[in-house]
Amino acid sequence: MNVSVIATVYNERNSIDRLLESLAAQTRRPDEVVFCDGGSTDGTVDLIRSFAASHPDRLPGLRVIEAPGANISRGRNLAIAAAHGPIVAATDAGVRLEANWLEKLVEPWVRDANTLAVAGFFAPDVEGVFQTAMAATVLPLRDDIDPNRFLPSSRSVAFTKAAWERAGGYPEWLDYCEDLLFDFAINAQAPERPSGFTWAPDALVHFRPRESLRKFWTQYYRYARGDGKADLWRKRHAIRYGVYFVALPMLLGHAYFGFFARWLGWLGLLAGVVLYCGRPWQRLRVLGAQLTPPEWLAAAALVPVIRVTGDLAKMAGYPVGLWWRWRHRREIPNWKQALEK
């Protein structure tokens, strides 16, 4: 069973070593590794090729395709098209793979040759108070996952090349949230099952969350813009606008200017904060186990700040995506209709 590993890279010189070293240390070595570079200017391509030349026995079949200007979807499609293996495992630049990542990711095919796709998992690789708070706020734990509803990130996923072809590849017209549309296309190929993905929770990759609120804002703005472009999660975004523009002003208005029982406004605000931050605080008990008590309290205080920042970024990005979608409505494919065929 030949397995190809693919990833896209762009200006990853400072982080690509983590991925290369962990690929070379796999208990089940990939039969080939294909990177697609989107036009790096920092020497990423030279570094990868130097690693391949210096370690031909540790990571055979490592090569780089150069495609300046390619977005993530285009880069993945190019790398997959160039891969020879009937099974493709996808990951991202900058991550660190568990030594048995690929072994666990392809294990379902050992048990059942008819496996369509496999969903691995990702865990935060955190340092310090801020990254711990960030991970607790935005990332699920493995125990949070319902395998029947999980939509995997393409930083830890595998699929047959035939399934990729039937899915139409990754949507190249979309710059963010592209892996969600690919997941939907995979699920559509197994209508008789809850999910087209077999759950492999031990196929772990470790990645570092954003290190500042500014970088986090940019990330979530782009995610929400991608939601708008792809017409994803209308209800979720509507609820968010309703909370911030309707529920929150009403509670604040009653707390400050109500004609009776103003404490109800404050009680409602307190209940909202607990509901809003309760699950991240629970995750912080796991992810922040090594923090000192003052550091843990600091991380807990950052949780609502991070959540509000992410929500504001989403509310800014979503209408931009919707506007883009309206302007390009005659050019982009109707992916929802395609899934129903």
Short mmCIF file of C-alpha atoms in Angstrom, two decimals:
data_model
loop_
_atom_site.label_atom_id
_atom_site.label_comp_id
_atom_site.label_asym_id
_atom_site.label_seq_id
_atom_site.Cartn_x
_atom_site.Cartn_y
_atom_site.Cartn_z
CA MET A 1 0.00 0.00 0.00
CA ASN A 2 1.76 3.15 -1.23
CA VAL A 3 1.02 6.35 0.66
CA SER A 4 1.93 9.86 -0.46
CA VAL A 5 2.12 12.78 1.97
CA ILE A 6 1.37 16.25 0.60
CA ALA A 7 1.47 19.77 2.01
CA THR A 8 1.53 23.35 0.79
CA VAL A 9 4.26 25.75 1.88
CA TYR A 10 4.80 29.50 1.69
CA ASN A 11 7.63 31.34 3.45
CA GLU A 12 8.05 28.58 6.04
CA ARG A 13 11.83 28.70 6.44
CA ASN A 14 11.60 29.26 10.21
CA SER A 15 9.18 26.40 10.84
CA ILE A 16 9.52 23.79 8.08
CA ASP A 17 12.20 21.87 9.99
CA ARG A 18 9.57 20.69 12.49
CA LEU A 19 7.58 19.04 9.73
CA LEU A 20 10.59 17.61 7.87
CA GLU A 21 12.17 16.09 10.98
CA SER A 22 8.90 14.59 12.18
CA LEU A 23 8.18 13.14 8.71
CA ALA A 24 11.61 11.54 8.68
CA ALA A 25 10.96 10.02 12.13
CA GLN A 26 7.68 8.31 11.22
CA THR A 27 7.22 4.70 12.30
CA ARG A 28 5.53 4.17 8.94
CA ARG A 29 7.59 6.15 6.44
CA PRO A 30 5.71 7.80 3.57
CA ASP A 31 6.51 6.36 0.15
CA GLU A 32 6.86 9.90 -1.14
CA VAL A 33 6.41 13.48 0.06
CA VAL A 34 5.24 16.19 -2.32
CA PHE A 35 5.29 19.84 -1.30
CA CYS A 36 3.77 22.62 -3.38
CA ASP A 37 5.34 26.03 -2.80
CA GLY A 38 3.18 29.06 -3.49
CA GLY A 39 6.04 31.41 -4.27
CA SER A 40 8.21 31.61 -1.15
CA THR A 41 10.82 34.36 -1.05
CA ASP A 42 12.63 33.30 2.14
CA GLY A 43 14.51 30.26 0.88
CA THR A 44 11.92 27.66 1.90
CA VAL A 45 12.30 25.70 -1.33
CA ASP A 46 16.08 25.63 -1.09
CA LEU A 47 15.87 24.42 2.50
CA ILE A 48 13.54 21.56 1.58
CA ARG A 49 15.68 20.49 -1.34
CA SER A 50 18.79 20.70 0.82
CA PHE A 51 17.12 18.42 3.38
CA ALA A 52 16.20 15.95 0.63
CA ALA A 53 19.76 15.92 -0.70
CA SER A 54 21.32 15.59 2.76
CA HIS A 55 18.97 12.86 4.01
CA PRO A 56 18.04 10.66 1.03
CA ASP A 57 17.64 7.59 3.24
CA ARG A 58 15.58 9.26 5.95
CA LEU A 59 12.95 10.74 3.63
CA PRO A 60 13.12 9.24 0.14
CA GLY A 61 10.85 10.62 -2.56
CA LEU A 62 10.81 14.18 -1.19
CA ARG A 63 10.25 16.79 -3.86
CA VAL A 64 8.88 20.31 -4.29
CA ILE A 65 6.58 21.70 -6.96
CA GLU A 66 6.83 25.46 -7.45
CA ALA A 67 3.59 27.30 -8.26
CA PRO A 68 3.96 31.02 -7.48
CA GLY A 69 0.64 32.61 -6.65
CA ALA A 70 -1.19 29.34 -5.98
CA ASN A 71 -3.59 29.45 -3.04
CA ILE A 72 -3.87 26.54 -0.58
CA SER A 73 -6.50 24.71 -2.62
CA ARG A 74 -4.55 25.02 -5.85
CA GLY A 75 -1.35 23.96 -4.11
CA ARG A 76 -2.95 20.87 -2.60
CA ASN A 77 -4.51 19.89 -5.90
CA LEU A 78 -1.20 20.23 -7.72
CA ALA A 79 0.61 18.17 -5.09
CA ILE A 80 -2.06 15.45 -5.08
CA ALA A 81 -2.12 15.30 -8.88
CA ALA A 82 1.66 14.82 -8.86
CA ALA A 83 1.55 12.14 -6.16
CA HIS A 84 1.81 8.51 -7.24
CA GLY A 85 0.22 6.77 -4.27
CA PRO A 86 -3.42 5.63 -4.32
CA ILE A 87 -3.71 6.96 -0.76
CA VAL A 88 -2.89 10.58 0.04
CA ALA A 89 -2.23 11.97 3.52
CA ALA A 90 -2.41 15.75 3.87
CA THR A 91 -0.83 17.97 6.48
CA ASP A 92 0.35 21.57 6.86
CA ALA A 93 3.71 23.29 6.99
CA GLY A 94 4.96 24.25 10.42
CA VAL A 95 3.30 21.40 12.32
CA ARG A 96 5.00 18.64 14.26
CA LEU A 97 3.74 15.10 13.64
CA GLU A 98 3.57 12.40 16.27
CA ALA A 99 5.98 9.60 15.35
CA ASN A 100 3.08 7.21 14.64
CA TRP A 101 0.91 9.81 12.85
CA LEU A 102 1.02 8.22 9.41
CA GLU A 103 0.82 4.70 10.80
CA LYS A 104 -2.40 5.55 12.66
CA LEU A 105 -3.78 7.58 9.77
CA VAL A 106 -3.56 4.71 7.28
CA GLU A 107 -4.44 1.94 9.75
CA PRO A 108 -8.13 1.89 8.69
CA TRP A 109 -7.06 0.79 5.17
CA VAL A 110 -5.19 -2.14 6.70
CA ARG A 111 -8.46 -3.26 8.28
CA ASP A 112 -10.72 -2.36 5.36
CA ALA A 113 -9.39 -1.73 1.86
CA ASN A 114 -12.66 0.03 0.97
CA THR A 115 -12.04 2.88 3.42
CA LEU A 116 -12.83 6.19 1.75
CA ALA A 117 -11.11 8.75 3.98
CA VAL A 118 -9.67 9.07 7.47
CA ALA A 119 -9.87 11.96 9.91
CA GLY A 120 -6.90 12.45 12.19
CA PHE A 121 -6.72 15.03 14.93
CA PHE A 122 -4.65 18.02 15.98
CA ALA A 123 -3.45 19.20 19.36
CA PRO A 124 -2.04 22.56 20.40
CA ASP A 125 1.70 22.87 20.93
CA VAL A 126 1.59 25.77 23.37
CA GLU A 127 4.13 27.88 25.20
CA GLY A 128 3.20 30.38 27.91
CA VAL A 129 0.01 31.94 29.16
CA PHE A 130 -1.29 33.52 25.96
CA GLN A 131 -0.99 30.48 23.70
CA THR A 132 -2.52 28.28 26.41
CA ALA A 133 -5.49 30.64 26.70
CA MET A 134 -5.77 30.77 22.91
CA ALA A 135 -5.80 26.99 22.58
CA ALA A 136 -8.39 26.58 25.35
CA THR A 137 -10.62 29.19 23.73
CA VAL A 138 -10.65 28.12 20.09
CA LEU A 139 -9.62 24.45 19.89
CA PRO A 140 -11.59 21.35 20.88
CA LEU A 141 -10.18 18.51 22.93
CA ARG A 142 -10.41 14.99 21.60
CA ASP A 143 -13.15 14.25 24.12
CA ASP A 144 -15.22 17.06 22.58
CA ILE A 145 -15.36 15.35 19.19
CA ASP A 146 -18.38 13.48 17.84
CA PRO A 147 -16.82 11.29 15.11
CA ASN A 148 -20.12 11.18 13.22
CA ARG A 149 -20.18 14.97 12.82
CA PHE A 150 -16.50 15.87 12.83
CA LEU A 151 -15.24 17.84 9.82
CA PRO A 152 -11.47 17.32 9.87
CA SER A 153 -8.86 19.93 9.16
CA SER A 154 -6.56 19.08 6.27
CA ARG A 155 -3.59 19.34 8.61
CA SER A 156 -4.35 15.71 9.56
CA VAL A 157 -6.43 13.82 7.03
CA ALA A 158 -6.07 11.03 4.46
CA PHE A 159 -8.16 9.92 1.52
CA THR A 160 -7.95 7.83 -1.61
CA LYS A 161 -6.89 9.64 -4.73
CA ALA A 162 -10.07 8.35 -6.36
CA ALA A 163 -12.18 10.01 -3.64
CA TRP A 164 -10.30 13.27 -4.23
CA GLU A 165 -11.07 13.04 -7.94
CA ARG A 166 -14.76 12.36 -7.33
CA ALA A 167 -14.86 15.32 -4.94
CA GLY A 168 -13.54 17.56 -7.69
CA GLY A 169 -10.44 18.33 -5.66
CA TYR A 170 -10.15 21.24 -3.28
CA PRO A 171 -12.18 24.29 -4.43
CA GLU A 172 -9.60 26.57 -6.04
CA TRP A 173 -11.98 29.54 -6.15
CA LEU A 174 -11.94 29.63 -2.32
CA ASP A 175 -8.94 30.86 -0.35
CA TYR A 176 -10.11 29.92 3.19
CA CYS A 177 -12.47 27.25 4.56
CA GLU A 178 -11.54 25.19 1.52
CA ASP A 179 -11.10 22.04 3.59
CA LEU A 180 -14.71 22.25 4.83
CA LEU A 181 -16.08 22.13 1.30
CA PHE A 182 -13.75 19.23 0.55
CA ASP A 183 -15.05 17.44 3.68
CA PHE A 184 -18.64 17.93 2.50
CA ALA A 185 -17.73 16.46 -0.88
CA ILE A 186 -16.16 13.42 0.80
CA ASN A 187 -19.20 12.91 3.05
CA ALA A 188 -21.48 13.09 0.01
CA GLN A 189 -19.72 9.99 -1.33
CA ALA A 190 -20.95 7.94 1.65
CA PRO A 191 -24.64 8.94 1.99
CA GLU A 192 -25.46 5.72 3.82
CA ARG A 193 -23.04 6.54 6.66
CA PRO A 194 -22.99 9.39 9.21
CA SER A 195 -19.58 10.43 7.88
CA GLY A 196 -17.36 9.57 4.97
CA PHE A 197 -14.37 9.77 7.33
CA THR A 198 -13.15 7.00 9.61
CA TRP A 199 -12.12 8.50 12.94
CA ALA A 200 -8.44 8.05 13.87
CA PRO A 201 -7.97 10.13 17.05
CA ASP A 202 -4.41 8.90 17.60
CA ALA A 203 -3.20 10.29 14.26
CA LEU A 204 -2.02 13.45 15.96
CA VAL A 205 -0.31 16.57 14.69
CA HIS A 206 0.82 19.39 16.93
CA PHE A 207 0.65 23.00 15.85
CA ARG A 208 1.14 26.36 17.49
CA PRO A 209 -1.83 28.70 17.93
CA ARG A 210 -1.53 32.37 17.00
CA GLU A 211 0.87 34.28 19.25
CA SER A 212 -0.94 37.64 19.36
CA LEU A 213 -4.43 39.09 19.20
CA ARG A 214 -3.52 40.85 15.97
CA LYS A 215 -2.58 37.60 14.22
CA PHE A 216 -5.65 35.91 15.68
CA TRP A 217 -7.89 38.72 14.39
CA THR A 218 -6.45 38.30 10.90
CA GLN A 219 -6.92 34.54 11.02
CA TYR A 220 -10.57 34.70 12.08
CA TYR A 221 -11.36 37.58 9.74
CA ARG A 222 -10.13 35.41 6.85
CA TYR A 223 -12.05 32.38 8.11
CA ALA A 224 -15.28 34.38 8.27
CA ARG A 225 -14.62 35.95 4.89
CA GLY A 226 -14.27 32.40 3.57
CA ASP A 227 -17.60 31.50 5.22
CA GLY A 228 -19.24 34.38 3.38
CA LYS A 229 -17.67 33.45 0.05
CA ALA A 230 -18.81 29.83 0.41
CA ASP A 231 -22.20 30.69 1.97
CA LEU A 232 -21.42 28.68 5.11
CA TRP A 233 -22.97 28.77 8.59
CA ARG A 234 -25.68 31.41 8.00
CA LYS A 235 -27.42 30.65 11.29
CA ARG A 236 -24.22 30.80 13.34
CA HIS A 237 -23.32 34.20 11.96
CA ALA A 238 -26.90 35.47 12.35
CA ILE A 239 -26.91 34.39 16.00
CA ARG A 240 -23.60 36.16 16.61
CA TYR A 241 -24.92 39.43 15.16
CA GLY A 242 -28.10 39.01 17.22
CA VAL A 243 -26.15 38.54 20.46
CA TYR A 244 -23.91 41.57 19.95
CA PHE A 245 -26.40 43.97 18.35
CA VAL A 246 -29.61 42.96 20.13
CA ALA A 247 -29.21 40.85 23.29
CA LEU A 248 -26.12 42.59 24.67
CA PRO A 249 -27.47 46.17 24.26
CA MET A 250 -30.79 45.12 25.83
CA LEU A 251 -29.08 43.61 28.87
CA LEU A 252 -26.75 46.58 29.27
CA GLY A 253 -29.64 48.99 28.85
CA HIS A 254 -31.68 47.27 31.51
CA ALA A 255 -28.70 47.00 33.88
CA TYR A 256 -28.00 50.75 33.66
CA PHE A 257 -31.36 52.34 32.82
CA GLY A 258 -34.06 49.79 33.67
CA PHE A 259 -37.15 51.00 35.51
CA PHE A 260 -37.32 47.88 37.70
CA ALA A 261 -35.03 45.13 39.00
CA ARG A 262 -31.88 46.32 37.28
CA TRP A 263 -30.12 43.38 38.88
CA LEU A 264 -31.81 41.19 36.27
CA GLY A 265 -29.74 42.90 33.61
CA TRP A 266 -26.53 42.26 35.54
CA LEU A 267 -27.60 38.68 36.22
CA GLY A 268 -28.24 38.15 32.52
CA LEU A 269 -24.81 39.55 31.65
CA LEU A 270 -23.14 37.30 34.22
CA ALA A 271 -25.01 34.26 32.92
CA GLY A 272 -23.97 35.19 29.40
CA VAL A 273 -20.29 35.38 30.36
CA VAL A 274 -20.46 31.97 32.05
CA LEU A 275 -22.15 30.41 29.02
CA TYR A 276 -19.75 32.19 26.70
CA CYS A 277 -16.57 31.15 28.49
CA GLY A 278 -17.57 28.05 30.43
CA ARG A 279 -16.29 25.44 28.00
CA PRO A 280 -12.96 27.23 27.32
CA TRP A 281 -12.40 27.49 31.09
CA GLN A 282 -13.04 23.76 31.39
CA ARG A 283 -10.51 23.06 28.63
CA LEU A 284 -8.06 25.37 30.40
CA ARG A 285 -8.08 22.97 33.36
CA VAL A 286 -6.56 20.37 31.02
CA LEU A 287 -4.35 22.51 28.80
CA GLY A 288 -3.19 24.76 31.63
CA ALA A 289 -2.30 22.02 34.09
CA GLN A 290 1.36 23.10 34.10
CA LEU A 291 0.63 26.78 34.74
CA THR A 292 1.12 28.31 38.15
CA PRO A 293 -2.08 29.58 39.87
CA PRO A 294 -1.37 33.23 38.91
CA GLU A 295 -0.63 32.18 35.33
CA TRP A 296 -3.81 30.11 35.19
CA LEU A 297 -5.88 33.08 36.40
CA ALA A 298 -4.21 35.28 33.78
CA ALA A 299 -5.05 32.74 31.09
CA ALA A 300 -8.64 32.52 32.34
CA ALA A 301 -8.92 36.33 32.15
CA LEU A 302 -7.69 36.23 28.55
CA VAL A 303 -10.42 33.81 27.46
CA PRO A 304 -13.23 36.40 27.15
CA VAL A 305 -10.83 38.86 25.47
CA ILE A 306 -9.89 36.25 22.88
CA ARG A 307 -13.51 35.25 22.33
CA VAL A 308 -14.66 38.83 21.79
CA THR A 309 -11.73 39.49 19.45
CA GLY A 310 -12.60 36.41 17.40
CA ASP A 311 -16.28 37.35 17.25
CA LEU A 312 -15.56 40.91 16.12
CA ALA A 313 -13.17 39.60 13.47
CA LYS A 314 -15.85 37.21 12.22
CA MET A 315 -18.48 39.93 12.13
CA ALA A 316 -16.12 42.10 10.10
CA GLY A 317 -15.05 39.36 7.70
CA TYR A 318 -18.38 37.65 6.97
CA PRO A 319 -20.08 40.54 5.12
CA VAL A 320 -16.90 41.09 3.09
CA GLY A 321 -17.15 37.47 1.97
CA LEU A 322 -20.85 37.83 1.19
CA TRP A 323 -20.14 40.92 -0.90
CA TRP A 324 -17.43 39.03 -2.79
CA ARG A 325 -19.84 36.16 -3.38
CA TRP A 326 -22.51 38.49 -4.75
CA ARG A 327 -20.03 40.18 -7.10
CA HIS A 328 -18.79 36.79 -8.39
CA ARG A 329 -22.13 34.99 -8.30
CA ARG A 330 -22.01 34.13 -12.01
CA GLU A 331 -18.46 32.79 -11.83
CA ILE A 332 -18.38 30.50 -8.79
CA PRO A 333 -19.85 27.00 -8.84
CA ASN A 334 -22.93 26.06 -6.85
CA TRP A 335 -21.22 23.53 -4.60
CA LYS A 336 -24.36 22.80 -2.56
CA GLN A 337 -26.25 21.81 -5.68
CA ALA A 338 -23.32 19.67 -6.83
CA LEU A 339 -23.40 17.70 -3.56
CA GLU A 340 -27.05 16.82 -4.09
CA LYS A 341 -26.39 15.12 -7.43
#
